[in-house]
Short mmCIF file of N, CA and C in Angstrom, two decimals:
data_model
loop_
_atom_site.label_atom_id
_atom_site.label_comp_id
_atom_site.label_asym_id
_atom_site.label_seq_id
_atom_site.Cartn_x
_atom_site.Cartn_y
_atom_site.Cartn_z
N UNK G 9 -73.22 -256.05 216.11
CA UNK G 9 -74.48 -255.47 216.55
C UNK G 9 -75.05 -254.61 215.43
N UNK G 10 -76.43 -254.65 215.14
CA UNK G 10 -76.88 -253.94 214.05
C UNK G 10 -76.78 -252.50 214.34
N UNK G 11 -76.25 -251.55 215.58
CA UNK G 11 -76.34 -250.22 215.51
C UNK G 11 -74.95 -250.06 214.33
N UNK G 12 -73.53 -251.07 214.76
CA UNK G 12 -72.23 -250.75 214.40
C UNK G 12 -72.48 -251.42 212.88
N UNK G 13 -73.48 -252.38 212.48
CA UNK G 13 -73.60 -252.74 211.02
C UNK G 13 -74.27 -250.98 210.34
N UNK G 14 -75.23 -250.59 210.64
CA UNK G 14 -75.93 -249.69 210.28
C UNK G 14 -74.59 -248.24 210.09
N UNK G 15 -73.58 -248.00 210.83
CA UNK G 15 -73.16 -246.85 211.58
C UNK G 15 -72.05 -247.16 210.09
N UNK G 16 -71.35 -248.10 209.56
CA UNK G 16 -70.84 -248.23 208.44
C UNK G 16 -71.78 -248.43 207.15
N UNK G 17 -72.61 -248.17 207.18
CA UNK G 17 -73.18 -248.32 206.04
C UNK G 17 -73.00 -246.99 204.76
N UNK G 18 -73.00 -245.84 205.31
CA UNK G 18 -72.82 -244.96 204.68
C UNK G 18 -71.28 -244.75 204.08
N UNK G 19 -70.62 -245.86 204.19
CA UNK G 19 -69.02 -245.81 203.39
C UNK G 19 -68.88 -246.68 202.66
N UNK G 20 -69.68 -247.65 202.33
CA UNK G 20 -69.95 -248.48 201.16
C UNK G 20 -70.27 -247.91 199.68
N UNK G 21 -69.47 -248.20 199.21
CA UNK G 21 -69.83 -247.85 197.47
C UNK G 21 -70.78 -248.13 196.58
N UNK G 22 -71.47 -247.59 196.06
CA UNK G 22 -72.83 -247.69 194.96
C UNK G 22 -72.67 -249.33 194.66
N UNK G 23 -71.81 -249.73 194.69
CA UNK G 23 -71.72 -251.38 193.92
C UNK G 23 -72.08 -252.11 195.07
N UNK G 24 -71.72 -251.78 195.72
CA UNK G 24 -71.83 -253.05 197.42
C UNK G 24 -73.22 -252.68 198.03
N UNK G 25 -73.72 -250.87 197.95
CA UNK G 25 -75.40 -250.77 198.24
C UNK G 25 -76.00 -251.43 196.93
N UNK G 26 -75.63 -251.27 195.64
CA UNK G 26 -76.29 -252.02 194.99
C UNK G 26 -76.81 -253.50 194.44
N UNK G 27 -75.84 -253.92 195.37
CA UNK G 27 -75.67 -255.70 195.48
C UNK G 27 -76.96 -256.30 196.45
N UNK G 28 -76.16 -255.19 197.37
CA UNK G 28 -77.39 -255.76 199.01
C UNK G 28 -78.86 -255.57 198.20
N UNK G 29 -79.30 -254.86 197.40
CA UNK G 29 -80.15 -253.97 197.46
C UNK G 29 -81.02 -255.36 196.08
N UNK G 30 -80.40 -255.80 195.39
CA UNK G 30 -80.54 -256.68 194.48
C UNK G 30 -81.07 -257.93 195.09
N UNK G 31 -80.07 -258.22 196.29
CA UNK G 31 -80.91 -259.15 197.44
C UNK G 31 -82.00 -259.25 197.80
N UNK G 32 -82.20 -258.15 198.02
CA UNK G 32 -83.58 -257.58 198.38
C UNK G 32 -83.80 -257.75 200.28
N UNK G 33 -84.35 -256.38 200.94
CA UNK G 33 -84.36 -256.80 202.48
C UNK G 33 -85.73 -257.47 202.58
N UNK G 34 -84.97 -259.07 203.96
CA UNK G 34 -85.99 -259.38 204.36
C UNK G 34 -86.67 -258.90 205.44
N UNK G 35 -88.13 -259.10 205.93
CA UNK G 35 -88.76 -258.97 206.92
C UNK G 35 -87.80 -258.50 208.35
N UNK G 36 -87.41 -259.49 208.73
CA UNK G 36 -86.25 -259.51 209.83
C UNK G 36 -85.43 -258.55 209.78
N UNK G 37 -84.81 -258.28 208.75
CA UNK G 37 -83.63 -256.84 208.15
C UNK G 37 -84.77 -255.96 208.95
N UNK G 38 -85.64 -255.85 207.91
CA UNK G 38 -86.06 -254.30 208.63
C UNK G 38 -87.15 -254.52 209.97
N UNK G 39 -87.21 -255.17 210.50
CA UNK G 39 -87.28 -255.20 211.73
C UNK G 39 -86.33 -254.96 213.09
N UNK G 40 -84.65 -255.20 212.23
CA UNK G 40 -83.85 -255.17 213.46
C UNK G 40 -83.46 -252.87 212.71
N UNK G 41 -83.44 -253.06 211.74
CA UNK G 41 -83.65 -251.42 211.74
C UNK G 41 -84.48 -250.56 212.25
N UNK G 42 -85.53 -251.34 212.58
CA UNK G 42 -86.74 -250.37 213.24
C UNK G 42 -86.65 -250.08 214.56
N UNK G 43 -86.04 -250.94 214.93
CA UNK G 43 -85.38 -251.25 216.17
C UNK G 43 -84.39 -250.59 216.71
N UNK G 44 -83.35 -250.44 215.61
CA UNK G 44 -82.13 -249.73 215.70
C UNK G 44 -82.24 -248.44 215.91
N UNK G 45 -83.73 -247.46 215.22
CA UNK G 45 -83.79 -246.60 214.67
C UNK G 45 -84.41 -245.85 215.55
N UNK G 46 -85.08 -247.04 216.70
CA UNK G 46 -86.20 -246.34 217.41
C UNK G 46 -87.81 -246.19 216.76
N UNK G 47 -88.08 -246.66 215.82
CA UNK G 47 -89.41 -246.38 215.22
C UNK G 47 -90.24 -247.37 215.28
N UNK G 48 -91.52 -247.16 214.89
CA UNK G 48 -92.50 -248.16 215.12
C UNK G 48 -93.04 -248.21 213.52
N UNK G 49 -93.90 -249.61 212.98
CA UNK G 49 -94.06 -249.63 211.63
C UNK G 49 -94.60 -248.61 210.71
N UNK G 50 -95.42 -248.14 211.63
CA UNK G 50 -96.22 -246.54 210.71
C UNK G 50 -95.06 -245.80 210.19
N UNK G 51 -94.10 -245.34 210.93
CA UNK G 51 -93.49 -244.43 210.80
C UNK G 51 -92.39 -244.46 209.67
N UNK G 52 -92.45 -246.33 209.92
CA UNK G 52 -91.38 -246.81 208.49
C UNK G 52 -91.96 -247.02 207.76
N UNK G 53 -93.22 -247.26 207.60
CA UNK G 53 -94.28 -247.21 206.43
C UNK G 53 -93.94 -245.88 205.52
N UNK G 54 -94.29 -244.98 206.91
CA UNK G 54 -94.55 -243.40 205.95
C UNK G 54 -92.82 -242.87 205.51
N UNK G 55 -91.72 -243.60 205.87
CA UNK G 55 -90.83 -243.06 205.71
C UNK G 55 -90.18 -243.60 204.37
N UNK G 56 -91.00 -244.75 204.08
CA UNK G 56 -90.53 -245.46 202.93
C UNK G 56 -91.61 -245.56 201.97
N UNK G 57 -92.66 -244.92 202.24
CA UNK G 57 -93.64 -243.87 201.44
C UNK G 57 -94.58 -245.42 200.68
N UNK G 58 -94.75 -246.26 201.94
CA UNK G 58 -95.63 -247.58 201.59
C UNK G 58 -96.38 -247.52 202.90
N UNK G 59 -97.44 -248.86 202.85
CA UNK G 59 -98.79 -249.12 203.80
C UNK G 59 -98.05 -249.48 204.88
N UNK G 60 -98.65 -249.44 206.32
CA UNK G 60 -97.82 -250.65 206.87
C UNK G 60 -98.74 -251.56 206.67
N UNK G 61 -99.54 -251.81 206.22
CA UNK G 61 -99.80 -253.28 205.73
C UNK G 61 -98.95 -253.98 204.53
N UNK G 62 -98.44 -253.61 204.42
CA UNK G 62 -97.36 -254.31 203.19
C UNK G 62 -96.33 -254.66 204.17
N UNK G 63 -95.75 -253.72 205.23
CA UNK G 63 -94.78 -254.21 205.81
C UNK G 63 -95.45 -255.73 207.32
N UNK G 64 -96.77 -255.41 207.34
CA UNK G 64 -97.39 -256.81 207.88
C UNK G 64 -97.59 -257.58 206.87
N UNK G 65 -98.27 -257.51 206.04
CA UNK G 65 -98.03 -258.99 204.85
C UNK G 65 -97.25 -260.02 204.78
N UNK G 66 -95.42 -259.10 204.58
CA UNK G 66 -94.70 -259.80 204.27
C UNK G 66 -94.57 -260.88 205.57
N UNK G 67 -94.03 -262.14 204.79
CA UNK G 67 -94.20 -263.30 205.45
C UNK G 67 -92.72 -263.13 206.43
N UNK G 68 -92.41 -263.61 208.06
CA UNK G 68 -91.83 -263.14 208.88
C UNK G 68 -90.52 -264.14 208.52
N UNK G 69 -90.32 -265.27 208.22
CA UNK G 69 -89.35 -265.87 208.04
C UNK G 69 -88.73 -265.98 206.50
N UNK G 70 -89.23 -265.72 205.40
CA UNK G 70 -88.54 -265.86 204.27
C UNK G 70 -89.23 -264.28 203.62
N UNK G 71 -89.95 -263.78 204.17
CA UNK G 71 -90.72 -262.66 203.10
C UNK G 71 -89.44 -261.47 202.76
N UNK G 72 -89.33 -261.20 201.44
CA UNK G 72 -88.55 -260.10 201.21
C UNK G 72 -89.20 -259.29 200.69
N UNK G 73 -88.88 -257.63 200.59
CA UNK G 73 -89.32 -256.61 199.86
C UNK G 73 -88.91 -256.27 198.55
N UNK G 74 -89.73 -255.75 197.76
CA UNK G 74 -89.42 -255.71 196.33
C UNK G 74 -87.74 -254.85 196.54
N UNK G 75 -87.28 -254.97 194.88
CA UNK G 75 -86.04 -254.43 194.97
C UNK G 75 -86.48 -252.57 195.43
N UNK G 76 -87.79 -252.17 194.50
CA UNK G 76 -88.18 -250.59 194.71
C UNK G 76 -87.67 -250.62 196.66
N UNK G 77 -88.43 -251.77 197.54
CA UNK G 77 -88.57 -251.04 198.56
C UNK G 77 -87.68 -250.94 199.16
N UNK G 78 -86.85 -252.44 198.97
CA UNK G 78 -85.56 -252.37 199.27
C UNK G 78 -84.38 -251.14 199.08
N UNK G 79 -84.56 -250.53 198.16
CA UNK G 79 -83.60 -249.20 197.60
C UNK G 79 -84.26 -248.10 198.32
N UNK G 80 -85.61 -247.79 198.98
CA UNK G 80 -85.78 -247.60 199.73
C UNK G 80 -85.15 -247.95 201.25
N UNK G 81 -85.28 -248.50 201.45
CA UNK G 81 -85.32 -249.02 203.35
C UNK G 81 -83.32 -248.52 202.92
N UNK G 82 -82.68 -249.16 201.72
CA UNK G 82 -81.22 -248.21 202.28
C UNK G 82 -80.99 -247.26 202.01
N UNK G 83 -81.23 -246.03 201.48
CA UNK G 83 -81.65 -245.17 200.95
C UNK G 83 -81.77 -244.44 202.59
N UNK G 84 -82.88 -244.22 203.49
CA UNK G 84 -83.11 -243.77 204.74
C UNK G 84 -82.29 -244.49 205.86
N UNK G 85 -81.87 -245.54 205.28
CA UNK G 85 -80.97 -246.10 206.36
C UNK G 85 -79.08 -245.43 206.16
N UNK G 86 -79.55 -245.32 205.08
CA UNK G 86 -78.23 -244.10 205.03
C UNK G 86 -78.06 -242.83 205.07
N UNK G 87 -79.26 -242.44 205.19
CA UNK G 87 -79.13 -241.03 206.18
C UNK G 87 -79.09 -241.07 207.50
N UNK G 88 -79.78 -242.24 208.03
CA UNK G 88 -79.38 -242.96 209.83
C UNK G 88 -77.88 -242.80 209.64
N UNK G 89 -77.03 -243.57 208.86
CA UNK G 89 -76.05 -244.23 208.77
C UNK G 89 -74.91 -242.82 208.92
N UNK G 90 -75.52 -241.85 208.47
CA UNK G 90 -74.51 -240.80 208.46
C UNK G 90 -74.86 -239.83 209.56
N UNK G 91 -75.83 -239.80 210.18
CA UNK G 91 -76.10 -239.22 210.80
C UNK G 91 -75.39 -239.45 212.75
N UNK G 92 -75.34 -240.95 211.89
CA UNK G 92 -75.06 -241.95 213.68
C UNK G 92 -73.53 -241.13 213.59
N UNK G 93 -72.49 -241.54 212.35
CA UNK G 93 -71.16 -241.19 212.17
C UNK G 93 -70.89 -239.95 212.72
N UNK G 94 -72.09 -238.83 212.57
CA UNK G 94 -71.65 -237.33 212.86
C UNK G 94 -71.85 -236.68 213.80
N UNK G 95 -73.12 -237.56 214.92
CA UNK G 95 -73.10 -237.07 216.15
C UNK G 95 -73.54 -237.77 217.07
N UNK G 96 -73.44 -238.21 218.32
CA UNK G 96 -74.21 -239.01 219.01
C UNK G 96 -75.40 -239.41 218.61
N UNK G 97 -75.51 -240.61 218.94
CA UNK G 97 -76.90 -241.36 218.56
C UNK G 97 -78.05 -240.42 219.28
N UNK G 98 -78.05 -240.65 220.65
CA UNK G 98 -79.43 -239.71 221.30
C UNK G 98 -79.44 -238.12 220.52
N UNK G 99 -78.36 -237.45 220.54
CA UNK G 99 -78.15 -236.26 219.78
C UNK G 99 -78.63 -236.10 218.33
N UNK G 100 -78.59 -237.50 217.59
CA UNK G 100 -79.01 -237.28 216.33
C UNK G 100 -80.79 -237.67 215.95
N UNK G 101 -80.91 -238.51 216.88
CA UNK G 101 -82.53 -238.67 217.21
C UNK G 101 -83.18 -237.99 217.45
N UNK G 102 -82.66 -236.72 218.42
CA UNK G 102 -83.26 -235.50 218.99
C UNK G 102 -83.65 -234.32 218.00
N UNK G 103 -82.28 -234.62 216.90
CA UNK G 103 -82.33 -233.69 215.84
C UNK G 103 -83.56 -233.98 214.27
N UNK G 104 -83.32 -235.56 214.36
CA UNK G 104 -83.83 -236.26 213.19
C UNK G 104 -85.39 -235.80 213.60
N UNK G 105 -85.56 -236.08 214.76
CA UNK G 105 -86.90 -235.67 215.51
C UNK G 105 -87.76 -234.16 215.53
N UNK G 106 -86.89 -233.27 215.35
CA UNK G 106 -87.11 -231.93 216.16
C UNK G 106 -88.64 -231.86 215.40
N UNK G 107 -88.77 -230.46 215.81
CA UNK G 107 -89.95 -229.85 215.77
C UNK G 107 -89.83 -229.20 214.46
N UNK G 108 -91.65 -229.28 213.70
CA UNK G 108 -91.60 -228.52 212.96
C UNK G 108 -90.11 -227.44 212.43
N UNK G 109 -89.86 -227.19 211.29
CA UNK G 109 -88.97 -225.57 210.79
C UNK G 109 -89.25 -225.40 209.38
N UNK G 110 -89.24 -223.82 209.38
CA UNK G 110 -89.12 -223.41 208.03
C UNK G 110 -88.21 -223.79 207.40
N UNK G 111 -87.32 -224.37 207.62
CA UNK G 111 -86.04 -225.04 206.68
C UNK G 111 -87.00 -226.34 205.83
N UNK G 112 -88.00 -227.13 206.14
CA UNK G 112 -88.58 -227.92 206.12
C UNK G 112 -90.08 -227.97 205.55
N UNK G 113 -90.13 -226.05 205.03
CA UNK G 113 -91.53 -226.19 205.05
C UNK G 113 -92.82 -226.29 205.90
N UNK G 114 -92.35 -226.35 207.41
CA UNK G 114 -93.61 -226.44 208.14
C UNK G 114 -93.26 -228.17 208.59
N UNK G 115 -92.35 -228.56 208.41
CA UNK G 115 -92.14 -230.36 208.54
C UNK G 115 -91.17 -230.65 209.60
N UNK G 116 -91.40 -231.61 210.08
CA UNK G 116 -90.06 -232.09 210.72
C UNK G 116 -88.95 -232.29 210.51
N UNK G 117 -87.77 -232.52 210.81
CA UNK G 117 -86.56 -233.44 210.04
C UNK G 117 -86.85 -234.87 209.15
N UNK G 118 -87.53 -235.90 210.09
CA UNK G 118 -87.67 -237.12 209.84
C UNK G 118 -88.97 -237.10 209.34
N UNK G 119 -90.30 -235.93 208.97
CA UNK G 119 -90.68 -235.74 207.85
C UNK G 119 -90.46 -236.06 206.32
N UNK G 120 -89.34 -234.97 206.69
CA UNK G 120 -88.89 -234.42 205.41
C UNK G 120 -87.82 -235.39 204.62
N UNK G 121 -87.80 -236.83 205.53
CA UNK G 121 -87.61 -237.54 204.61
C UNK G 121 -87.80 -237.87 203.67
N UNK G 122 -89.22 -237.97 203.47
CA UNK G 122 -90.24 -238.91 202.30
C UNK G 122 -90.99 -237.75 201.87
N UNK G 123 -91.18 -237.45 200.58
CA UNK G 123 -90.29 -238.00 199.28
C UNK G 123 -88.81 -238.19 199.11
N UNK G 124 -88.66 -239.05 198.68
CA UNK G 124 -87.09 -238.61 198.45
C UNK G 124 -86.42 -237.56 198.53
N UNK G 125 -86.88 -237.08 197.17
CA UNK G 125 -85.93 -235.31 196.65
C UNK G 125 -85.83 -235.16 197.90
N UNK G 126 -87.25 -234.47 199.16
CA UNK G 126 -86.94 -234.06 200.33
C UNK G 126 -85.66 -234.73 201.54
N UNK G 127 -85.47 -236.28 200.81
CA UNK G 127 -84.65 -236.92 202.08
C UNK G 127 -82.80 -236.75 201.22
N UNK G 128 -82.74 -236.08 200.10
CA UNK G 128 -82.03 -235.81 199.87
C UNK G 128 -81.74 -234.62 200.37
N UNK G 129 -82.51 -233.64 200.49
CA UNK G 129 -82.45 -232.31 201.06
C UNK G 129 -81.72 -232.69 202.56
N UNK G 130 -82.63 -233.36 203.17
CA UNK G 130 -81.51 -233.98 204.88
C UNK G 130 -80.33 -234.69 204.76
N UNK G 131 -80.26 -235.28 203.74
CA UNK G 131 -78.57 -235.80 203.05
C UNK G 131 -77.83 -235.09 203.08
N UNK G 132 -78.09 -233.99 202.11
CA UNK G 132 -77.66 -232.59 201.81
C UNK G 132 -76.90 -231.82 203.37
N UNK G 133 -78.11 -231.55 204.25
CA UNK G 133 -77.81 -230.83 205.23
C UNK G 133 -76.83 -231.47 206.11
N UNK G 134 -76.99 -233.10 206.50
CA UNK G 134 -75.97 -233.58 207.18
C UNK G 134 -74.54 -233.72 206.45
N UNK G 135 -74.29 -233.54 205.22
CA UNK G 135 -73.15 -233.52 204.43
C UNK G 135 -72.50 -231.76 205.18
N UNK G 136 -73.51 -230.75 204.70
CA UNK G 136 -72.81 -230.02 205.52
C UNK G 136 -72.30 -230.10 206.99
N UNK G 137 -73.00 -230.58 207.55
CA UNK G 137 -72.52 -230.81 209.18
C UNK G 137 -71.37 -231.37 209.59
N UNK G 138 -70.78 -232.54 208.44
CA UNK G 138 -70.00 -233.09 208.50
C UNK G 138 -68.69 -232.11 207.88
N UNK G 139 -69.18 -231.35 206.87
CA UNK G 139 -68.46 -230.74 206.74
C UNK G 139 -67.40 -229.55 207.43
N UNK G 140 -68.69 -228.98 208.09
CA UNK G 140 -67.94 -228.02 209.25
C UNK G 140 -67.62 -228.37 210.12
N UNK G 141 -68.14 -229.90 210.67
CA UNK G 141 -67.01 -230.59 211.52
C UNK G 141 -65.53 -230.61 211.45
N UNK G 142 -65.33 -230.92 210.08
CA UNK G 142 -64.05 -231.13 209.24
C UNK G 142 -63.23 -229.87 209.44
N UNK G 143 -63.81 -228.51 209.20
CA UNK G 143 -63.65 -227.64 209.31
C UNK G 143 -63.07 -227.03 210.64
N UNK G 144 -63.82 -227.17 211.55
CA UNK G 144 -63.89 -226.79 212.83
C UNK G 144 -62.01 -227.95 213.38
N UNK G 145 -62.21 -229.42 213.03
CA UNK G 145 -61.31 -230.17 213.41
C UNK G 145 -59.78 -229.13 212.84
N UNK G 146 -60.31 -229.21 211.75
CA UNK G 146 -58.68 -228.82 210.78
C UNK G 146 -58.19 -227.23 210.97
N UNK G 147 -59.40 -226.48 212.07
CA UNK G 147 -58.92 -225.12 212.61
C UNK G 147 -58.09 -225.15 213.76
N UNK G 148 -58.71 -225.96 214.85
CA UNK G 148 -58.30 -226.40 215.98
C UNK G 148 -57.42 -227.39 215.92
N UNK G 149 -57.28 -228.23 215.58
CA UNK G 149 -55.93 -229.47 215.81
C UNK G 149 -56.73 -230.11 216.40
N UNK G 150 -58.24 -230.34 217.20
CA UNK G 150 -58.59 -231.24 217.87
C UNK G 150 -60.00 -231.88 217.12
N UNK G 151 -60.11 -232.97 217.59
CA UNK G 151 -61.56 -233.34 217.09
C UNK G 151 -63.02 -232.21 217.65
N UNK G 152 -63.89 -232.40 216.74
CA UNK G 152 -64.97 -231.15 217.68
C UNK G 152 -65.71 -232.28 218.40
N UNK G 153 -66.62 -231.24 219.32
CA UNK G 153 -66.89 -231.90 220.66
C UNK G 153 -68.06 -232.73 220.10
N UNK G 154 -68.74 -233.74 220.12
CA UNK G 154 -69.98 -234.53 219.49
C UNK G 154 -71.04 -234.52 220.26
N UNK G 155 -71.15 -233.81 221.25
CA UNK G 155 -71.85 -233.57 222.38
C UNK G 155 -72.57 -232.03 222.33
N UNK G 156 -72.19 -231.40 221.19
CA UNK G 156 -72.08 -229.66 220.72
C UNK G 156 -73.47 -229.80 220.25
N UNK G 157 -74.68 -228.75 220.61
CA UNK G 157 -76.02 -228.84 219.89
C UNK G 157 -75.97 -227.69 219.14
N UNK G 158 -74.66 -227.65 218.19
CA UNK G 158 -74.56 -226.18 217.19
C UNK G 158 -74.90 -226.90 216.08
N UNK G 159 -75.85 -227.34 215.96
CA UNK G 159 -76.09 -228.20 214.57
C UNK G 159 -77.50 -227.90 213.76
N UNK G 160 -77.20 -227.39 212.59
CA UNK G 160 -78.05 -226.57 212.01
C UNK G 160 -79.68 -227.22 211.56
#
């Protein structure tokens, strides 16, 4: 199922994202991500910092995206990808979603994806999350709860 393809993606090594990525995604690829993701084309337009008319253009059965957009589309699909790993899916949608914060500039989470630099900044932050998960696990002896809305 593309949630459990997507949910490993973020443990793949620079060589194996950079293979796929050489492929180039087709039409269909990022259609079953948009899907996966909950979003509608605008939103993957603006998140991959293109028209959605480019993402209507492409032709539905063979059309692929340049390699640029392609390194794009995994690029945000691996901040999905780590995000799914670190907390419930509805939980991490809610978060990817939230409201405006000054952490953000006045932006959302899933804003502050695009530009990059900025979707590195949410890379960044879910690396910590994962981290004090780690933390929290290796204090307690138990896994932490994934259901917990202590998430920064």
């Amino acid at each position: 199922d593309s949630y459990q393809a997507l949910l490993g993606l973020h443990t793949m090594d620079v060589f194996e994202k950079t293979a796929l990525i050489k492929q180039r995604v087709t039409k269909i690829q990022l259609q079953t991500f948009k899907g996966t993701i909950g979003l509608i084309y605008a939103d993957v337009a603006r998140l991959l910092g293109i028209t959605d008319r480019l993402i209507y253009a492409c032709d539905n059965k063979i059309g692929k995206f340049s390699n640029l957009v392609s390194d794009r589309i995994f690029a945000i699909a691996d901040i999905y990808s780590l995000g799914y790993s670190l907390m419930p899916r509805e939980i991490f949608h809610d978060w990817i979603t939230s409201p405006p914060s000054r952490r953000y500039n006045g932006q959302s989470t899933s804003t502050s994806l695009t530009p990059m630099p900025a979707g590195n900044k949410v890379l960044s932050l879910l690396e910590k999350i994962k981290d004090r998960k780690g933390l929290l696990e290796a204090e307690t002896g138990k896994p932490a709860d994934p259901k917990t809305k202590n998430i920064p």
